[in-house]
Amino acid sequence: MSELWIIEAPGKARTLEGILARLGLDAAVQATKGHLLQMPESLGTLGIDKDFHEYARAPQDLDLYKRIRTMARSASKVIIATDADSEGDVIAWDVAEAIADIQPHPIRVRLKGMDDESIQEALGAATEVLKADAIPGRTRAIIDRMIGATFSKPGVTVGRVATAMLGVVITEKPTVWRLNLSAPAKDGGRPWLTNVDVKPPMSLSDARQLEKTAFPALSMKSSDQAVSQPAHMGDIIVRASEELDMRPSETARALQRSYEAGKMSYPRSGSRGMSPVAARKLKKILQKSGYKFNEESVAGKPENDVHDAPYPIGNVDVTNNPARLGEDEGVRGLVARDLIKTGQKHVKETADSSKIRNHLLSEGFSPEVAQMIASLNWHREQGPRYPGQVSWSESRLEKRNQDAVLMESVMKAGLGRPSTWPNHIESFLKRDLVDEDFKLTEKGKSWLRQSPRELINPKLSVAIENACENATANLDVSGREPWEVLAQKIVTALPGNIQAPLVGSVENVQSRPRTDFRHMVEAGIDFDSLTVHNAFAYTPD
């Protein structure tokens, strides 16, 4: 009997089958194609009862659900290798429940890369499938659905993250205009550089004048060791937007394709660090391109980060211009170039910029603008060159892509997760709530007026996310799932104007029994309608 490996994406099935064969494992691979069970896409029916039970949650593909059960019957053991993130944990538990009567002890493997070494590492760290791991994702799904269904209106889509992004735009006032400034060095070395977003007290007219201004030669004030962190997925999205003119979704798809092909580590990572094992693997890859790389210089990965920062796997030529390599190889090359610096020693020198204020005053700039520019971090780096190194010898005003600017603002506010960033960024911009420089349009102003004030504050969205991820309360309540208990605790702790409508949306919905889809499948019952879902009840394990 062969092993059964269950993954999410069909695209990486063939790659995984090849790796398992090379490792001497007799295994079949089956993809869930995303979530095995899901709530209806439409919010017309909430599908949640007064116990916060998602009674409308059901298999997305009945044939697939049956196929997984059939394959599990003939397998020597089942390894669930869905992604090592919240969504992957939810899918893993759903699969475990779907086959609990056939294979009561499946193994959980958390893949960090689709290469032989990563698969072996994951097998060495295999565990049982834990219900507790699914709590954050299931809780978040309940709360987000309740918020969307309760507060959305015709023409106004309210969401925990999407509405908070409107708040980010209002409070942060992002701009697509960035001014890159250069000043000569008194010692005749590399010029001193700085950049600043064009915001008050500086106007766009001021920025254009500053672009043409000759700055005085500056001397060094201090120096320190420069520390370069690896980029996480959001950083990569920003870089690909600015260097390759790729939309967030295009970058995400390119990273995913490379991951599925075994050419990139897990891409949807929010970490800006690496484990020693990953740093050593990276060193081998980059040294083949002729670059010295000290893995001990790479920023370490915090213990609570499951994944390393994304890094390429296999050969990558960093000497080629990423813009000429196509999307997949272009993004891989861009990531590799940026990672070279993380294993090199650089010194960051800071300039004495005190003379800039009086110089700009003499050039006719206001005291506020002169002080603003003089207070910037004027710096330069000393150390080995690396491909794609950003530098400029002359001042220049640039207009950045909106998606890159919004991505930075969203990350700064702590909104969303790596897996959701691309969709949130593009969906927001497609709604025409802001103009090309993030000023609210009439539609944006209308949405703002009709959205709950508390949900516009990004801090509430972040607080809900943290509460989902870091539950400390006792969630062991007889007859209820832990995510139902946690969702209720979070909702009842929200501000009154948010809490009351959310509680009201479910308080009159009669408690529904749990549906045992395993028994329904075995009995040959068609469960296309939600009313049939309650034909077989079970008590949560």
mmCIF file with all atom_site columns, C-alpha atoms in Angstrom, residues 320-444:
data_model
loop_
_atom_site.group_PDB
_atom_site.id
_atom_site.type_symbol
_atom_site.label_atom_id
_atom_site.label_alt_id
_atom_site.label_comp_id
_atom_site.label_asym_id
_atom_site.label_entity_id
_atom_site.label_seq_id
_atom_site.pdbx_PDB_ins_code
_atom_site.Cartn_x
_atom_site.Cartn_y
_atom_site.Cartn_z
_atom_site.occupancy
_atom_site.B_iso_or_equiv
_atom_site.pdbx_formal_charge
_atom_site.auth_seq_id
_atom_site.auth_comp_id
_atom_site.auth_asym_id
_atom_site.auth_atom_id
_atom_site.pdbx_PDB_model_num
ATOM 1   C CA . ASN A 1 320 ? 21.145  39.089 -15.695 1.00 0.00 ? 320 ASN A CA 1
ATOM 2   C CA . ASN A 1 321 ? 18.777  42.053 -15.602 1.00 0.00 ? 321 ASN A CA 1
ATOM 3   C CA . PRO A 1 322 ? 15.575  40.728 -13.975 1.00 0.00 ? 322 PRO A CA 1
ATOM 4   C CA . ALA A 1 323 ? 13.468  42.955 -16.245 1.00 0.00 ? 323 ALA A CA 1
ATOM 5   C CA . ARG A 1 324 ? 14.585  40.880 -19.241 1.00 0.00 ? 324 ARG A CA 1
ATOM 6   C CA . LEU A 1 325 ? 13.891  37.438 -17.809 1.00 0.00 ? 325 LEU A CA 1
ATOM 7   C CA . GLY A 1 326 ? 10.104  37.238 -17.828 1.00 0.00 ? 326 GLY A CA 1
ATOM 8   C CA . GLU A 1 327 ? 7.886   37.264 -14.759 1.00 0.00 ? 327 GLU A CA 1
ATOM 9   C CA . ASP A 1 328 ? 8.908   34.062 -12.973 1.00 0.00 ? 328 ASP A CA 1
ATOM 10  C CA . GLU A 1 329 ? 12.661  34.251 -13.471 1.00 0.00 ? 329 GLU A CA 1
ATOM 11  C CA . GLY A 1 330 ? 12.586  38.032 -13.180 1.00 0.00 ? 330 GLY A CA 1
ATOM 12  C CA . VAL A 1 331 ? 11.126  37.870 -9.682  1.00 0.00 ? 331 VAL A CA 1
ATOM 13  C CA . ARG A 1 332 ? 13.523  35.059 -8.692  1.00 0.00 ? 332 ARG A CA 1
ATOM 14  C CA . GLY A 1 333 ? 16.437  37.132 -9.931  1.00 0.00 ? 333 GLY A CA 1
ATOM 15  C CA . LEU A 1 334 ? 15.219  40.217 -8.091  1.00 0.00 ? 334 LEU A CA 1
ATOM 16  C CA . VAL A 1 335 ? 14.880  38.274 -4.836  1.00 0.00 ? 335 VAL A CA 1
ATOM 17  C CA . ALA A 1 336 ? 18.340  36.758 -5.259  1.00 0.00 ? 336 ALA A CA 1
ATOM 18  C CA . ARG A 1 337 ? 19.950  40.139 -5.969  1.00 0.00 ? 337 ARG A CA 1
ATOM 19  C CA . ASP A 1 338 ? 18.464  41.670 -2.857  1.00 0.00 ? 338 ASP A CA 1
ATOM 20  C CA . LEU A 1 339 ? 19.592  38.723 -0.748  1.00 0.00 ? 339 LEU A CA 1
ATOM 21  C CA . ILE A 1 340 ? 23.253  39.092 -1.740  1.00 0.00 ? 340 ILE A CA 1
ATOM 22  C CA . LYS A 1 341 ? 23.585  42.136 0.489   1.00 0.00 ? 341 LYS A CA 1
ATOM 23  C CA . THR A 1 342 ? 22.256  40.240 3.536   1.00 0.00 ? 342 THR A CA 1
ATOM 24  C CA . GLY A 1 343 ? 25.423  38.130 3.569   1.00 0.00 ? 343 GLY A CA 1
ATOM 25  C CA . GLN A 1 344 ? 27.901  40.962 3.010   1.00 0.00 ? 344 GLN A CA 1
ATOM 26  C CA . LYS A 1 345 ? 29.397  43.448 5.429   1.00 0.00 ? 345 LYS A CA 1
ATOM 27  C CA . HIS A 1 346 ? 28.599  47.077 4.720   1.00 0.00 ? 346 HIS A CA 1
ATOM 28  C CA . VAL A 1 347 ? 29.159  50.223 6.742   1.00 0.00 ? 347 VAL A CA 1
ATOM 29  C CA . LYS A 1 348 ? 26.476  52.877 6.863   1.00 0.00 ? 348 LYS A CA 1
ATOM 30  C CA . GLU A 1 349 ? 27.885  56.390 7.147   1.00 0.00 ? 349 GLU A CA 1
ATOM 31  C CA . THR A 1 350 ? 25.731  59.313 8.238   1.00 0.00 ? 350 THR A CA 1
ATOM 32  C CA . ALA A 1 351 ? 26.395  62.878 7.120   1.00 0.00 ? 351 ALA A CA 1
ATOM 33  C CA . ASP A 1 352 ? 26.455  66.089 9.123   1.00 0.00 ? 352 ASP A CA 1
ATOM 34  C CA . SER A 1 353 ? 23.535  67.799 7.374   1.00 0.00 ? 353 SER A CA 1
ATOM 35  C CA . SER A 1 354 ? 23.250  70.839 9.668   1.00 0.00 ? 354 SER A CA 1
ATOM 36  C CA . LYS A 1 355 ? 24.392  73.280 6.972   1.00 0.00 ? 355 LYS A CA 1
ATOM 37  C CA . ILE A 1 356 ? 21.532  72.260 4.641   1.00 0.00 ? 356 ILE A CA 1
ATOM 38  C CA . ARG A 1 357 ? 18.925  74.325 6.517   1.00 0.00 ? 357 ARG A CA 1
ATOM 39  C CA . ASN A 1 358 ? 20.668  77.683 6.026   1.00 0.00 ? 358 ASN A CA 1
ATOM 40  C CA . HIS A 1 359 ? 21.562  76.750 2.467   1.00 0.00 ? 359 HIS A CA 1
ATOM 41  C CA . LEU A 1 360 ? 17.923  76.083 1.570   1.00 0.00 ? 360 LEU A CA 1
ATOM 42  C CA . LEU A 1 361 ? 16.771  79.231 3.332   1.00 0.00 ? 361 LEU A CA 1
ATOM 43  C CA . SER A 1 362 ? 19.195  81.187 1.140   1.00 0.00 ? 362 SER A CA 1
ATOM 44  C CA . GLU A 1 363 ? 17.647  79.442 -1.879  1.00 0.00 ? 363 GLU A CA 1
ATOM 45  C CA . GLY A 1 364 ? 14.207  80.767 -0.970  1.00 0.00 ? 364 GLY A CA 1
ATOM 46  C CA . PHE A 1 365 ? 12.633  77.713 0.672   1.00 0.00 ? 365 PHE A CA 1
ATOM 47  C CA . SER A 1 366 ? 10.380  78.101 3.697   1.00 0.00 ? 366 SER A CA 1
ATOM 48  C CA . PRO A 1 367 ? 11.830  77.429 7.182   1.00 0.00 ? 367 PRO A CA 1
ATOM 49  C CA . GLU A 1 368 ? 9.560   74.376 7.499   1.00 0.00 ? 368 GLU A CA 1
ATOM 50  C CA . VAL A 1 369 ? 10.768  72.799 4.245   1.00 0.00 ? 369 VAL A CA 1
ATOM 51  C CA . ALA A 1 370 ? 14.400  73.705 4.967   1.00 0.00 ? 370 ALA A CA 1
ATOM 52  C CA . GLN A 1 371 ? 14.228  72.071 8.395   1.00 0.00 ? 371 GLN A CA 1
ATOM 53  C CA . MET A 1 372 ? 12.429  69.035 6.990   1.00 0.00 ? 372 MET A CA 1
ATOM 54  C CA . ILE A 1 373 ? 15.154  68.348 4.416   1.00 0.00 ? 373 ILE A CA 1
ATOM 55  C CA . ALA A 1 374 ? 18.001  69.073 6.832   1.00 0.00 ? 374 ALA A CA 1
ATOM 56  C CA . SER A 1 375 ? 16.521  66.601 9.353   1.00 0.00 ? 375 SER A CA 1
ATOM 57  C CA . LEU A 1 376 ? 16.459  63.703 6.900   1.00 0.00 ? 376 LEU A CA 1
ATOM 58  C CA . ASN A 1 377 ? 18.814  60.755 7.234   1.00 0.00 ? 377 ASN A CA 1
ATOM 59  C CA . TRP A 1 378 ? 21.569  61.654 4.774   1.00 0.00 ? 378 TRP A CA 1
ATOM 60  C CA . HIS A 1 379 ? 23.710  58.557 4.378   1.00 0.00 ? 379 HIS A CA 1
ATOM 61  C CA . ARG A 1 380 ? 25.888  56.444 2.131   1.00 0.00 ? 380 ARG A CA 1
ATOM 62  C CA . GLU A 1 381 ? 27.164  52.879 2.225   1.00 0.00 ? 381 GLU A CA 1
ATOM 63  C CA . GLN A 1 382 ? 30.718  51.642 2.048   1.00 0.00 ? 382 GLN A CA 1
ATOM 64  C CA . GLY A 1 383 ? 31.258  48.033 1.084   1.00 0.00 ? 383 GLY A CA 1
ATOM 65  C CA . PRO A 1 384 ? 31.221  45.628 -1.842  1.00 0.00 ? 384 PRO A CA 1
ATOM 66  C CA . ARG A 1 385 ? 28.989  46.372 -4.778  1.00 0.00 ? 385 ARG A CA 1
ATOM 67  C CA . TYR A 1 386 ? 26.118  44.040 -5.585  1.00 0.00 ? 386 TYR A CA 1
ATOM 68  C CA . PRO A 1 387 ? 23.831  43.679 -8.632  1.00 0.00 ? 387 PRO A CA 1
ATOM 69  C CA . GLY A 1 388 ? 20.904  46.065 -8.699  1.00 0.00 ? 388 GLY A CA 1
ATOM 70  C CA . GLN A 1 389 ? 22.394  48.322 -6.021  1.00 0.00 ? 389 GLN A CA 1
ATOM 71  C CA . VAL A 1 390 ? 20.287  51.470 -5.755  1.00 0.00 ? 390 VAL A CA 1
ATOM 72  C CA . SER A 1 391 ? 22.222  54.706 -6.028  1.00 0.00 ? 391 SER A CA 1
ATOM 73  C CA . TRP A 1 392 ? 21.857  58.061 -7.688  1.00 0.00 ? 392 TRP A CA 1
ATOM 74  C CA . SER A 1 393 ? 24.358  60.831 -8.293  1.00 0.00 ? 393 SER A CA 1
ATOM 75  C CA . GLU A 1 394 ? 21.756  63.487 -9.065  1.00 0.00 ? 394 GLU A CA 1
ATOM 76  C CA . SER A 1 395 ? 18.568  64.437 -7.276  1.00 0.00 ? 395 SER A CA 1
ATOM 77  C CA . ARG A 1 396 ? 15.385  63.255 -8.967  1.00 0.00 ? 396 ARG A CA 1
ATOM 78  C CA . LEU A 1 397 ? 11.635  63.312 -8.386  1.00 0.00 ? 397 LEU A CA 1
ATOM 79  C CA . GLU A 1 398 ? 9.900   60.032 -9.119  1.00 0.00 ? 398 GLU A CA 1
ATOM 80  C CA . LYS A 1 399 ? 6.279   58.999 -9.472  1.00 0.00 ? 399 LYS A CA 1
ATOM 81  C CA . ARG A 1 400 ? 5.818   55.589 -7.923  1.00 0.00 ? 400 ARG A CA 1
ATOM 82  C CA . ASN A 1 401 ? 3.234   52.911 -8.701  1.00 0.00 ? 401 ASN A CA 1
ATOM 83  C CA . GLN A 1 402 ? 0.162   53.230 -6.522  1.00 0.00 ? 402 GLN A CA 1
ATOM 84  C CA . ASP A 1 403 ? 0.124   49.567 -5.581  1.00 0.00 ? 403 ASP A CA 1
ATOM 85  C CA . ALA A 1 404 ? 3.671   49.756 -4.205  1.00 0.00 ? 404 ALA A CA 1
ATOM 86  C CA . VAL A 1 405 ? 2.845   52.816 -2.115  1.00 0.00 ? 405 VAL A CA 1
ATOM 87  C CA . LEU A 1 406 ? -0.361  51.289 -0.756  1.00 0.00 ? 406 LEU A CA 1
ATOM 88  C CA . MET A 1 407 ? 1.443   48.029 -0.007  1.00 0.00 ? 407 MET A CA 1
ATOM 89  C CA . GLU A 1 408 ? 3.957   49.909 2.144   1.00 0.00 ? 408 GLU A CA 1
ATOM 90  C CA . SER A 1 409 ? 1.180   51.737 4.008   1.00 0.00 ? 409 SER A CA 1
ATOM 91  C CA . VAL A 1 410 ? -0.763  48.525 4.631   1.00 0.00 ? 410 VAL A CA 1
ATOM 92  C CA . MET A 1 411 ? 2.335   46.771 5.980   1.00 0.00 ? 411 MET A CA 1
ATOM 93  C CA . LYS A 1 412 ? 3.166   49.729 8.207   1.00 0.00 ? 412 LYS A CA 1
ATOM 94  C CA . ALA A 1 413 ? -0.344  49.583 9.671   1.00 0.00 ? 413 ALA A CA 1
ATOM 95  C CA . GLY A 1 414 ? -0.038  45.818 10.248  1.00 0.00 ? 414 GLY A CA 1
ATOM 96  C CA . LEU A 1 415 ? -3.097  45.001 8.138   1.00 0.00 ? 415 LEU A CA 1
ATOM 97  C CA . GLY A 1 416 ? -3.737  41.677 6.464   1.00 0.00 ? 416 GLY A CA 1
ATOM 98  C CA . ARG A 1 417 ? -1.431  38.738 5.936   1.00 0.00 ? 417 ARG A CA 1
ATOM 99  C CA . PRO A 1 418 ? 1.019   37.772 3.189   1.00 0.00 ? 418 PRO A CA 1
ATOM 100 C CA . SER A 1 419 ? -1.534  35.458 1.568   1.00 0.00 ? 419 SER A CA 1
ATOM 101 C CA . THR A 1 420 ? -4.150  38.233 1.381   1.00 0.00 ? 420 THR A CA 1
ATOM 102 C CA . TRP A 1 421 ? -2.031  41.303 0.570   1.00 0.00 ? 421 TRP A CA 1
ATOM 103 C CA . PRO A 1 422 ? -2.178  41.096 -3.251  1.00 0.00 ? 422 PRO A CA 1
ATOM 104 C CA . ASN A 1 423 ? -5.958  40.684 -3.347  1.00 0.00 ? 423 ASN A CA 1
ATOM 105 C CA . HIS A 1 424 ? -6.590  43.456 -0.810  1.00 0.00 ? 424 HIS A CA 1
ATOM 106 C CA . ILE A 1 425 ? -4.303  45.928 -2.605  1.00 0.00 ? 425 ILE A CA 1
ATOM 107 C CA . GLU A 1 426 ? -5.733  45.381 -6.062  1.00 0.00 ? 426 GLU A CA 1
ATOM 108 C CA . SER A 1 427 ? -9.360  45.187 -4.931  1.00 0.00 ? 427 SER A CA 1
ATOM 109 C CA . PHE A 1 428 ? -9.037  48.496 -3.097  1.00 0.00 ? 428 PHE A CA 1
ATOM 110 C CA . LEU A 1 429 ? -7.524  50.304 -6.087  1.00 0.00 ? 429 LEU A CA 1
ATOM 111 C CA . LYS A 1 430 ? -10.100 48.865 -8.515  1.00 0.00 ? 430 LYS A CA 1
ATOM 112 C CA . ARG A 1 431 ? -12.940 50.379 -6.511  1.00 0.00 ? 431 ARG A CA 1
ATOM 113 C CA . ASP A 1 432 ? -11.958 53.937 -7.523  1.00 0.00 ? 432 ASP A CA 1
ATOM 114 C CA . LEU A 1 433 ? -12.213 55.211 -3.972  1.00 0.00 ? 433 LEU A CA 1
ATOM 115 C CA . VAL A 1 434 ? -9.083  57.342 -4.423  1.00 0.00 ? 434 VAL A CA 1
ATOM 116 C CA . ASP A 1 435 ? -7.534  59.251 -7.301  1.00 0.00 ? 435 ASP A CA 1
ATOM 117 C CA . GLU A 1 436 ? -4.027  58.645 -8.628  1.00 0.00 ? 436 GLU A CA 1
ATOM 118 C CA . ASP A 1 437 ? -2.471  60.433 -5.643  1.00 0.00 ? 437 ASP A CA 1
ATOM 119 C CA . PHE A 1 438 ? -4.722  58.854 -2.979  1.00 0.00 ? 438 PHE A CA 1
ATOM 120 C CA . LYS A 1 439 ? -7.148  61.743 -2.604  1.00 0.00 ? 439 LYS A CA 1
ATOM 121 C CA . LEU A 1 440 ? -10.667 60.489 -1.868  1.00 0.00 ? 440 LEU A CA 1
ATOM 122 C CA . THR A 1 441 ? -13.001 60.516 -4.853  1.00 0.00 ? 441 THR A CA 1
ATOM 123 C CA . GLU A 1 442 ? -16.709 61.269 -4.430  1.00 0.00 ? 442 GLU A CA 1
ATOM 124 C CA . LYS A 1 443 ? -17.283 57.535 -4.299  1.00 0.00 ? 443 LYS A CA 1
ATOM 125 C CA . GLY A 1 444 ? -14.594 57.247 -1.632  1.00 0.00 ? 444 GLY A CA 1
#
